[in-house]
Tab-separated table of N, CA, C and O in Angstrom:
chain	number	residue	atom	x	y	z
Y	52	MET	N	-38.068	-30.382	-24.243
Y	52	MET	CA	-37.500	-29.518	-23.244
Y	52	MET	C	-36.144	-29.019	-23.753
Y	52	MET	O	-35.292	-29.799	-24.163
Y	53	THR	N	-35.950	-27.727	-23.721
Y	53	THR	CA	-34.687	-27.159	-24.186
Y	53	THR	C	-33.755	-26.919	-23.011
Y	53	THR	O	-34.194	-26.610	-21.903
Y	54	LYS	N	-32.492	-27.065	-23.301
Y	54	LYS	CA	-31.487	-26.845	-22.265
Y	54	LYS	C	-31.048	-25.386	-22.329
Y	54	LYS	O	-30.620	-24.902	-23.371
Y	55	GLU	N	-31.166	-24.701	-21.229
Y	55	GLU	CA	-30.779	-23.300	-21.174
Y	55	GLU	C	-29.306	-23.202	-20.780
Y	55	GLU	O	-28.851	-23.866	-19.854
Y	56	THR	N	-28.559	-22.411	-21.516
Y	56	THR	CA	-27.149	-22.234	-21.196
Y	56	THR	C	-26.932	-20.817	-20.669
Y	56	THR	O	-27.609	-19.881	-21.081
Y	57	ILE	N	-25.987	-20.692	-19.802
Y	57	ILE	CA	-25.669	-19.406	-19.206
Y	57	ILE	C	-24.311	-18.962	-19.719
Y	57	ILE	O	-23.351	-19.730	-19.684
Y	58	ASP	N	-24.239	-17.743	-20.197
Y	58	ASP	CA	-22.960	-17.165	-20.598
Y	58	ASP	C	-22.364	-16.513	-19.353
Y	58	ASP	O	-22.765	-15.426	-18.957
Y	59	TYR	N	-21.418	-17.198	-18.737
Y	59	TYR	CA	-20.865	-16.715	-17.471
Y	59	TYR	C	-19.996	-15.479	-17.644
Y	59	TYR	O	-19.822	-14.714	-16.705
Y	60	TYR	N	-19.473	-15.250	-18.844
Y	60	TYR	CA	-18.737	-14.001	-19.079
Y	60	TYR	C	-19.690	-12.813	-18.965
Y	60	TYR	O	-19.397	-11.834	-18.293
Y	61	LYS	N	-20.854	-12.918	-19.631
Y	61	LYS	CA	-21.832	-11.832	-19.583
Y	61	LYS	C	-22.387	-11.641	-18.175
Y	61	LYS	O	-22.597	-10.514	-17.727
Y	62	ALA	N	-22.618	-12.738	-17.474
Y	62	ALA	CA	-23.110	-12.647	-16.098
Y	62	ALA	C	-22.065	-11.983	-15.212
Y	62	ALA	O	-22.388	-11.110	-14.395
Y	63	GLY	N	-20.805	-12.358	-15.380
Y	63	GLY	CA	-19.730	-11.747	-14.615
Y	63	GLY	C	-19.560	-10.282	-14.945
Y	63	GLY	O	-19.323	-9.445	-14.067
Y	64	TYR	N	-19.707	-9.940	-16.222
Y	64	TYR	CA	-19.583	-8.552	-16.664
Y	64	TYR	C	-20.648	-7.679	-15.986
Y	64	TYR	O	-20.342	-6.623	-15.436
Y	65	ALA	N	-21.878	-8.148	-16.025
Y	65	ALA	CA	-22.972	-7.393	-15.400
Y	65	ALA	C	-22.768	-7.284	-13.890
Y	65	ALA	O	-22.979	-6.210	-13.308
Y	66	ASP	N	-22.355	-8.363	-13.256
Y	66	ASP	CA	-22.106	-8.336	-11.813
Y	66	ASP	C	-20.940	-7.414	-11.470
Y	66	ASP	O	-20.976	-6.697	-10.473
Y	67	GLY	N	-19.887	-7.438	-12.291
Y	67	GLY	CA	-18.731	-6.577	-12.052
Y	67	GLY	C	-19.086	-5.116	-12.172
Y	67	GLY	O	-18.650	-4.287	-11.366
Y	68	TYR	N	-19.879	-4.780	-13.174
Y	68	TYR	CA	-20.311	-3.396	-13.366
Y	68	TYR	C	-21.138	-2.940	-12.166
Y	68	TYR	O	-20.902	-1.874	-11.603
Y	69	ALA	N	-22.085	-3.778	-11.758
Y	69	ALA	CA	-22.943	-3.448	-10.625
Y	69	ALA	C	-22.142	-3.381	-9.325
Y	69	ALA	O	-22.370	-2.493	-8.490
Y	70	ALA	N	-21.192	-4.292	-9.133
Y	70	ALA	CA	-20.379	-4.296	-7.915
Y	70	ALA	C	-19.533	-3.035	-7.815
Y	70	ALA	O	-19.368	-2.467	-6.727
Y	71	ALA	N	-19.008	-2.576	-8.949
Y	71	ALA	CA	-18.223	-1.335	-8.945
Y	71	ALA	C	-19.105	-0.144	-8.584
Y	71	ALA	O	-18.685	0.751	-7.839
Y	72	GLN	N	-20.343	-0.128	-9.078
Y	72	GLN	CA	-21.276	0.932	-8.719
Y	72	GLN	C	-21.585	0.899	-7.224
Y	72	GLN	O	-21.583	1.940	-6.565
Y	73	ILE	N	-21.847	-0.276	-6.707
Y	73	ILE	CA	-22.169	-0.424	-5.284
Y	73	ILE	C	-20.995	0.022	-4.433
Y	73	ILE	O	-21.173	0.741	-3.442
Y	74	GLU	N	-19.791	-0.378	-4.830
Y	74	GLU	CA	-18.605	0.013	-4.071
Y	74	GLU	C	-18.453	1.532	-4.050
Y	74	GLU	O	-18.147	2.131	-3.020
Y	75	MET	N	-18.697	2.176	-5.188
Y	75	MET	CA	-18.570	3.633	-5.269
Y	75	MET	C	-19.659	4.324	-4.445
Y	75	MET	O	-19.368	5.261	-3.696
Y	76	LEU	N	-20.878	3.857	-4.551
Y	76	LEU	CA	-21.998	4.505	-3.869
Y	76	LEU	C	-21.977	4.319	-2.355
Y	76	LEU	O	-22.481	5.160	-1.617
Y	77	THR	N	-21.392	3.218	-1.895
Y	77	THR	CA	-21.345	2.961	-0.453
Y	77	THR	C	-20.017	3.384	0.156
Y	77	THR	O	-19.711	3.023	1.294
Y	78	LEU	N	-19.223	4.138	-0.625
Y	78	LEU	CA	-17.935	4.647	-0.156
Y	78	LEU	C	-17.032	3.519	0.336
Y	78	LEU	O	-16.424	3.597	1.395
Y	79	ARG	N	-17.009	2.447	-0.436
Y	79	ARG	CA	-16.147	1.280	-0.216
Y	79	ARG	C	-16.501	0.454	1.028
Y	79	ARG	O	-15.696	-0.336	1.482
Y	80	THR	N	-17.685	0.633	1.593
Y	80	THR	CA	-18.068	-0.237	2.703
Y	80	THR	C	-18.482	-1.609	2.198
Y	80	THR	O	-18.363	-2.600	2.920
Y	81	ASN	N	-18.986	-1.677	0.986
Y	81	ASN	CA	-19.287	-2.955	0.330
Y	81	ASN	C	-18.269	-3.126	-0.780
Y	81	ASN	O	-18.369	-2.508	-1.831
Y	82	ARG	N	-17.271	-3.947	-0.563
Y	82	ARG	CA	-16.179	-4.122	-1.510
Y	82	ARG	C	-16.605	-5.004	-2.675
Y	82	ARG	O	-17.285	-6.008	-2.490
Y	83	ALA	N	-16.165	-4.634	-3.864
Y	83	ALA	CA	-16.474	-5.416	-5.065
Y	83	ALA	C	-15.869	-6.813	-4.960
Y	83	ALA	O	-16.462	-7.788	-5.432
Y	84	ASP	N	-14.700	-6.931	-4.340
Y	84	ASP	CA	-14.069	-8.245	-4.188
Y	84	ASP	C	-14.911	-9.178	-3.324
Y	84	ASP	O	-14.989	-10.375	-3.584
Y	85	ASP	N	-15.561	-8.630	-2.298
Y	85	ASP	CA	-16.430	-9.445	-1.458
Y	85	ASP	C	-17.641	-9.934	-2.250
Y	85	ASP	O	-18.063	-11.084	-2.108
Y	86	ILE	N	-18.172	-9.058	-3.082
Y	86	ILE	CA	-19.314	-9.433	-3.916
Y	86	ILE	C	-18.898	-10.514	-4.910
Y	86	ILE	O	-19.602	-11.497	-5.119
Y	87	ARG	N	-17.707	-10.353	-5.513
Y	87	ARG	CA	-17.199	-11.349	-6.468
Y	87	ARG	C	-17.038	-12.703	-5.803
Y	87	ARG	O	-17.468	-13.721	-6.336
Y	88	LYS	N	-16.440	-12.726	-4.631
Y	88	LYS	CA	-16.225	-13.997	-3.928
Y	88	LYS	C	-17.550	-14.684	-3.610
Y	88	LYS	O	-17.681	-15.899	-3.733
Y	89	GLN	N	-18.533	-13.893	-3.191
Y	89	GLN	CA	-19.840	-14.455	-2.858
Y	89	GLN	C	-20.511	-15.032	-4.103
Y	89	GLN	O	-21.078	-16.124	-4.067
Y	90	ARG	N	-20.438	-14.317	-5.207
Y	90	ARG	CA	-21.080	-14.779	-6.434
Y	90	ARG	C	-20.362	-15.994	-7.032
Y	90	ARG	O	-20.988	-16.854	-7.642
Y	91	LEU	N	-19.033	-16.057	-6.879
Y	91	LEU	CA	-18.281	-17.187	-7.431
Y	91	LEU	C	-18.685	-18.510	-6.793
Y	91	LEU	O	-18.508	-19.570	-7.401
Y	92	LEU	N	-19.230	-18.466	-5.598
Y	92	LEU	CA	-19.689	-19.695	-4.949
Y	92	LEU	C	-20.819	-20.364	-5.729
Y	92	LEU	O	-20.998	-21.573	-5.656
Y	93	GLU	N	-21.562	-19.565	-6.499
Y	93	GLU	CA	-22.701	-20.078	-7.255
Y	93	GLU	C	-22.333	-20.515	-8.675
Y	93	GLU	O	-23.151	-21.101	-9.367
Y	94	VAL	N	-21.110	-20.214	-9.109
Y	94	VAL	CA	-20.686	-20.516	-10.478
Y	94	VAL	C	-20.013	-21.888	-10.515
Y	94	VAL	O	-19.182	-22.188	-9.666
Y	95	PRO	N	-20.361	-22.704	-11.516
Y	95	PRO	CA	-19.700	-24.010	-11.644
Y	95	PRO	C	-18.186	-23.848	-11.832
Y	95	PRO	O	-17.727	-22.873	-12.434
Y	96	GLU	N	-17.431	-24.797	-11.344
Y	96	GLU	CA	-15.961	-24.721	-11.371
Y	96	GLU	C	-15.419	-24.507	-12.784
Y	96	GLU	O	-14.485	-23.729	-12.979
Y	97	ILE	N	-16.026	-25.139	-13.749
Y	97	ILE	CA	-15.537	-25.050	-15.129
Y	97	ILE	C	-15.724	-23.645	-15.719
Y	97	ILE	O	-15.034	-23.262	-16.657
Y	98	SER	N	-16.623	-22.852	-15.170
Y	98	SER	CA	-16.933	-21.528	-15.717
Y	98	SER	C	-16.371	-20.381	-14.888
Y	98	SER	O	-16.591	-19.224	-15.219
Y	99	LYS	N	-15.660	-20.676	-13.821
Y	99	LYS	CA	-15.177	-19.621	-12.927
Y	99	LYS	C	-14.221	-18.656	-13.607
Y	99	LYS	O	-14.269	-17.461	-13.348
Y	100	SER	N	-13.364	-19.127	-14.488
Y	100	SER	CA	-12.417	-18.225	-15.148
Y	100	SER	C	-13.132	-17.255	-16.088
Y	100	SER	O	-12.781	-16.077	-16.156
Y	101	ARG	N	-14.149	-17.733	-16.802
Y	101	ARG	CA	-14.916	-16.840	-17.687
Y	101	ARG	C	-15.696	-15.818	-16.865
Y	101	ARG	O	-15.770	-14.651	-17.227
Y	102	TYR	N	-16.274	-16.257	-15.772
Y	102	TYR	CA	-17.015	-15.336	-14.906
Y	102	TYR	C	-16.076	-14.264	-14.347
Y	102	TYR	O	-16.390	-13.082	-14.379
Y	103	TYR	N	-14.912	-14.692	-13.853
Y	103	TYR	CA	-13.953	-13.762	-13.269
Y	103	TYR	C	-13.470	-12.745	-14.305
Y	103	TYR	O	-13.377	-11.554	-14.026
Y	104	SER	N	-13.197	-13.225	-15.512
Y	104	SER	CA	-12.771	-12.332	-16.589
Y	104	SER	C	-13.850	-11.297	-16.900
Y	104	SER	O	-13.563	-10.107	-17.062
Y	105	GLY	N	-15.091	-11.727	-16.984
Y	105	GLY	CA	-16.201	-10.806	-17.224
Y	105	GLY	C	-16.383	-9.825	-16.080
Y	105	GLY	O	-16.671	-8.643	-16.290
Y	106	PHE	N	-16.203	-10.303	-14.860
Y	106	PHE	CA	-16.357	-9.452	-13.674
Y	106	PHE	C	-15.332	-8.313	-13.705
Y	106	PHE	O	-15.675	-7.148	-13.505
Y	107	ILE	N	-14.083	-8.644	-13.989
Y	107	ILE	CA	-13.027	-7.632	-14.049
Y	107	ILE	C	-13.291	-6.650	-15.184
Y	107	ILE	O	-13.133	-5.429	-15.016
Y	108	ASP	N	-13.718	-7.145	-16.340
Y	108	ASP	CA	-14.031	-6.259	-17.461
Y	108	ASP	C	-15.200	-5.337	-17.138
Y	108	ASP	O	-15.210	-4.162	-17.519
Y	109	GLY	N	-16.190	-5.847	-16.422
Y	109	GLY	CA	-17.328	-5.020	-16.011
Y	109	GLY	C	-16.908	-3.925	-15.047
Y	109	GLY	O	-17.358	-2.779	-15.157
Y	110	GLN	N	-16.029	-4.253	-14.104
Y	110	GLN	CA	-15.511	-3.238	-13.183
Y	110	GLN	C	-14.742	-2.167	-13.954
Y	110	GLN	O	-14.909	-0.973	-13.689
Y	111	ASP	N	-13.904	-2.588	-14.880
Y	111	ASP	CA	-13.127	-1.637	-15.678
Y	111	ASP	C	-14.035	-0.728	-16.500
Y	111	ASP	O	-13.779	0.473	-16.618
Y	112	LYS	N	-15.080	-1.287	-17.068
Y	112	LYS	CA	-16.027	-0.489	-17.863
Y	112	LYS	C	-16.704	0.559	-16.993
Y	112	LYS	O	-16.860	1.715	-17.408
Y	113	TYR	N	-17.109	0.191	-15.786
Y	113	TYR	CA	-17.727	1.171	-14.900
Y	113	TYR	C	-16.734	2.288	-14.564
Y	113	TYR	O	-17.091	3.462	-14.585
Y	114	GLN	N	-15.489	1.921	-14.262
Y	114	GLN	CA	-14.476	2.932	-13.949
Y	114	GLN	C	-14.263	3.874	-15.135
Y	114	GLN	O	-14.132	5.082	-14.955
Y	115	ASP	N	-14.242	3.333	-16.354
Y	115	ASP	CA	-14.101	4.162	-17.552
Y	115	ASP	C	-15.294	5.100	-17.707
Y	115	ASP	O	-15.129	6.287	-17.997
Y	116	ASP	N	-16.501	4.560	-17.539
Y	116	ASP	CA	-17.709	5.382	-17.647
Y	116	ASP	C	-17.704	6.491	-16.607
Y	116	ASP	O	-18.030	7.640	-16.900
Y	117	TYR	N	-17.347	6.142	-15.383
Y	117	TYR	CA	-17.322	7.119	-14.296
Y	117	TYR	C	-16.293	8.210	-14.581
Y	117	TYR	O	-16.561	9.395	-14.397
Y	118	SER	N	-15.120	7.824	-15.056
Y	118	SER	CA	-14.074	8.792	-15.362
Y	118	SER	C	-14.497	9.729	-16.482
Y	118	SER	O	-14.235	10.929	-16.433
Y	119	MET	N	-15.134	9.184	-17.513
Y	119	MET	CA	-15.586	10.015	-18.630
Y	119	MET	C	-16.674	10.974	-18.181
Y	119	MET	O	-16.676	12.138	-18.583
Y	120	ASP	N	-17.590	10.510	-17.361
Y	120	ASP	CA	-18.636	11.392	-16.858
Y	120	ASP	C	-18.031	12.523	-16.028
Y	120	ASP	O	-18.433	13.679	-16.146
Y	121	ALA	N	-17.055	12.204	-15.201
Y	121	ALA	CA	-16.419	13.216	-14.367
Y	121	ALA	C	-15.603	14.189	-15.213
Y	121	ALA	O	-15.599	15.406	-14.967
Y	122	ALA	N	-14.950	13.690	-16.242
Y	122	ALA	CA	-14.120	14.532	-17.099
Y	122	ALA	C	-14.946	15.550	-17.875
Y	122	ALA	O	-14.508	16.681	-18.087
Y	123	PHE	N	-16.127	15.156	-18.284
Y	123	PHE	CA	-16.969	16.053	-19.083
Y	123	PHE	C	-18.031	16.756	-18.248
Y	123	PHE	O	-18.875	17.454	-18.791
Y	124	GLY	N	-18.036	16.540	-16.955
Y	124	GLY	CA	-18.937	17.263	-16.069
Y	124	GLY	C	-20.375	16.802	-16.099
Y	124	GLY	O	-21.270	17.550	-15.729
Y	125	PHE	N	-20.609	15.559	-16.523
Y	125	PHE	CA	-21.980	15.049	-16.499
Y	125	PHE	C	-22.394	14.778	-15.063
Y	125	PHE	O	-21.568	14.552	-14.183
Y	126	ASP	N	-23.689	14.815	-14.838
Y	126	ASP	CA	-24.231	14.568	-13.500
Y	126	ASP	C	-23.920	13.135	-13.102
Y	126	ASP	O	-24.308	12.188	-13.760
Y	127	LEU	N	-23.173	12.993	-12.010
Y	127	LEU	CA	-22.814	11.666	-11.525
Y	127	LEU	C	-23.886	11.210	-10.595
Y	127	LEU	O	-24.106	10.198	-10.181
């Protein structure tokens, strides 16, 4: 039996990116911070800092992507 490990930075990154999209699409009725807090309940205490770091980086990446799309006139 193999032990499966979870990369909480990558999980946080994906969740942060998705949370930023949800926040934008719902016109801020679903806040990314609320999603982060809910998801952090499922993360082990030792991995919370890596998850949080990934979450913030994922949000920043979405904001960068959105800004670039808007700047060049791509279909949002």
